[in-house]
XYZ file of C-alpha atoms in Angstrom:
106
model
C 14.517 0.618 -11.954
C 12.009 2.493 -13.415
C 12.472 6.294 -15.066
C 9.425 9.073 -14.456
C 9.563 12.028 -15.996
C 7.576 14.486 -12.579
C 5.520 17.238 -13.590
C 5.207 19.564 -10.644
C 2.211 22.698 -10.332
C 2.295 24.999 -6.922
C 0.465 26.225 -5.137
C 0.330 29.858 -4.114
C 1.618 28.715 -0.904
C 4.137 26.779 -2.898
C 5.609 29.590 -4.773
C 5.478 31.997 -1.886
C 8.167 28.875 -0.534
C 10.205 28.855 -3.524
C 10.061 33.061 -3.317
C 11.684 32.341 0.612
C 14.207 29.126 -0.151
C 15.326 29.977 -4.019
C 15.402 27.400 -6.231
C 18.220 25.214 -5.397
C 17.233 24.761 -2.453
C 14.096 23.236 -3.721
C 15.878 21.042 -6.054
C 18.457 19.923 -2.775
C 15.139 19.142 -1.019
C 13.450 16.956 -4.099
C 16.372 15.359 -3.960
C 16.204 14.007 -0.814
C 12.503 13.550 -1.008
C 13.626 10.993 -4.139
C 16.633 9.159 -1.955
C 14.598 8.789 0.901
C 12.649 6.140 -1.324
C 15.502 4.707 -2.690
C 15.098 6.639 -5.889
C 17.819 9.470 -7.580
C 17.056 12.717 -9.519
C 18.970 13.029 -13.231
C 17.234 16.579 -13.986
C 15.554 19.176 -12.269
C 14.351 21.796 -14.740
C 12.093 24.837 -13.360
C 9.892 26.114 -16.597
C 7.781 28.302 -17.597
C 3.620 27.308 -18.908
C 1.380 24.891 -17.942
C 3.972 22.818 -15.313
C 6.609 24.916 -12.816
C 8.904 21.931 -12.745
C 10.069 18.974 -14.479
C 12.304 16.188 -12.391
C 13.421 13.116 -14.285
C 14.885 10.054 -11.893
C 14.638 6.621 -11.484
C 12.733 4.734 -8.598
C 12.212 0.979 -7.921
C 8.708 0.809 -8.489
C 5.689 2.563 -8.417
C 4.448 2.355 -5.685
C 7.555 4.616 -4.492
C 6.441 6.769 -7.192
C 2.968 6.980 -5.402
C 4.562 7.661 -2.340
C 6.080 10.539 -3.960
C 3.690 11.518 -5.508
C 1.059 11.556 -1.924
C 3.581 13.486 -0.243
C 3.843 16.135 -2.670
C -0.010 16.748 -2.441
C -0.619 16.483 1.402
C 2.194 19.189 1.397
C -0.802 21.371 -0.448
C 2.306 23.259 -1.768
C 1.579 21.442 -5.086
C 0.617 18.638 -7.167
C 2.191 15.906 -9.508
C 1.944 14.122 -12.475
C 3.903 11.437 -12.761
C 4.757 10.169 -16.332
C 6.743 6.829 -16.887
C 9.469 6.640 -19.429
C 10.642 3.645 -21.321
C 13.746 3.934 -23.540
C 13.650 2.256 -27.021
C 14.504 -1.048 -25.905
C 11.660 -1.218 -23.561
C 9.691 -0.375 -26.207
C 11.049 -2.825 -28.304
C 10.507 -5.608 -25.935
C 6.808 -4.401 -25.216
C 6.569 -4.672 -28.916
C 7.509 -7.890 -28.372
C 5.115 -9.035 -26.353
C 2.117 -7.425 -28.276
C -0.365 -9.774 -29.017
C -2.119 -10.122 -32.036
C -4.647 -7.274 -32.314
C -8.161 -7.084 -34.807
C -9.625 -3.570 -34.397
C -13.386 -3.103 -33.971
C -15.855 -4.231 -36.983
C -12.079 -6.085 -38.327
């Protein structure tokens, strides 16, 4: 399973829907959508700033994350950006795989 951070920005239509449904109903809808591709939601937080919502969860693969992003964008109510999250152990593994690098001019 791959862990992702979903950064969500609502359109005016999405914000209007949030006013009607409320935060808990929106979180529940997000959980159902993520579960529909075999994933899980670990946390869901609304925020003030450049993004309106942050979701941390796991999905099977990048295609599943893409399916969620496409469905979100197609709704017209929000746009999302998926950020893959890695554990320290995954970084250690990645560093162990890295080939030698020569910088330009080096």
